Short mmCIF file of C-alpha atoms in Angstrom, two decimals:
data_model
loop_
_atom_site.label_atom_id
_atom_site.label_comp_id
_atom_site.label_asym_id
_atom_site.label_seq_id
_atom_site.Cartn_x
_atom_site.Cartn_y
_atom_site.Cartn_z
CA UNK A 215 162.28 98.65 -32.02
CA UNK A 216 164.31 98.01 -35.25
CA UNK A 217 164.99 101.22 -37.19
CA UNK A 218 163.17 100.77 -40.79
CA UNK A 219 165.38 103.05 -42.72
CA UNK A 220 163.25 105.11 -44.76
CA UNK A 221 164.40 108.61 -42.39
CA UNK A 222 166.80 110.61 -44.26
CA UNK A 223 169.34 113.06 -43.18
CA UNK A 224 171.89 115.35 -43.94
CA UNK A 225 175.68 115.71 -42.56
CA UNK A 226 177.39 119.00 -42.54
CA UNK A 227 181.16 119.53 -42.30
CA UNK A 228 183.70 121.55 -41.11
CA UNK A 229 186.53 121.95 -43.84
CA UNK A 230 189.39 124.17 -44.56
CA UNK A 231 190.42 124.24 -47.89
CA UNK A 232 189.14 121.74 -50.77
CA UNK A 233 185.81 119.70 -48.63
CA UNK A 234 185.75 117.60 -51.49
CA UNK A 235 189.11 116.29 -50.68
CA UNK A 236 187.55 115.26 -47.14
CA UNK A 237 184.87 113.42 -48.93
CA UNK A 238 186.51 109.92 -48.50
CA UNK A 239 187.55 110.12 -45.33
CA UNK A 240 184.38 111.18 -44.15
CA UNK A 241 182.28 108.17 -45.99
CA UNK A 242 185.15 105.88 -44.70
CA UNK A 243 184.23 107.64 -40.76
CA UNK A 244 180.47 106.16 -41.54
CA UNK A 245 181.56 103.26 -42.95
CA UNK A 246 183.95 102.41 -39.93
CA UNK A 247 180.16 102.72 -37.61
CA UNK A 248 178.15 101.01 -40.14
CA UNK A 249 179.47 99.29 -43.11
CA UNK A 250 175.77 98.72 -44.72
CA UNK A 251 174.93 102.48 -44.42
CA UNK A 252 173.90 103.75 -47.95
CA UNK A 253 175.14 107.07 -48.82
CA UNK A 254 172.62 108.67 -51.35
CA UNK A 255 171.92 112.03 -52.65
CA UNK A 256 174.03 114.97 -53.57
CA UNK A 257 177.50 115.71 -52.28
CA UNK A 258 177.60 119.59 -52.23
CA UNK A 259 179.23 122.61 -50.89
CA UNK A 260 177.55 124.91 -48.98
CA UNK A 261 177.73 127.34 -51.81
CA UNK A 262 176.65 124.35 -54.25
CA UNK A 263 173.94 123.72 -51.95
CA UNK A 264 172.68 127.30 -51.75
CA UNK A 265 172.71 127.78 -55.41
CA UNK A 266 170.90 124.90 -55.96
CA UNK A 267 168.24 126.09 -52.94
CA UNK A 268 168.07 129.44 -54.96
CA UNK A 269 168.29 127.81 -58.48
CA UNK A 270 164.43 128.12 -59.33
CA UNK A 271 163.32 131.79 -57.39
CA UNK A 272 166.86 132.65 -59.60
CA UNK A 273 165.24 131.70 -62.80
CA UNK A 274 161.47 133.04 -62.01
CA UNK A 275 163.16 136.62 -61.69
CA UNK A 276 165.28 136.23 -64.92
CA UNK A 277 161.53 135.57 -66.55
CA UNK A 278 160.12 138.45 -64.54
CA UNK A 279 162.54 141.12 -65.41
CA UNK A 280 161.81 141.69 -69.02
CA UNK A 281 157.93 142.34 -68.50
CA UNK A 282 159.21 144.84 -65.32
CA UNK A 283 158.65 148.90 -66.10
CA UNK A 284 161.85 150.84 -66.13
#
């Protein structure tokens, strides 16, 4: 059975320090495996990732708060 391609994913990891300094040795770990994988999407840190996750409910409450009763 041929994989068709249109499954995403997401990899996670590890770092200490700077994870966007791992960034191209990681993509050149994938690319060692597979040289035609595509790598698409955002390239986040977990705290860029959670702000983003929180981004909207963030906003809604900044619309809320005015109309709340103190």
């Amino acid at each position: 059975m041929a994989q068709d391609g249109l499954l995403g994913g997401n990899l996670v990891a590890r770092t200490t320090g700077d994870p966007m300094t791992v960034l191209p040795a990681v993509k050149a770990a994938i690319w060692s495996v597979n040289k035609d994988q595509r790598l698409t999407g955002d390239t986040l840190t977990l705290e860029g990732y959670m702000d983003k996750l929180i981004a909207q409910r963030r906003f809604n409450m900044a619309l809320l708060d005015p109309l709340s009763e103190n």
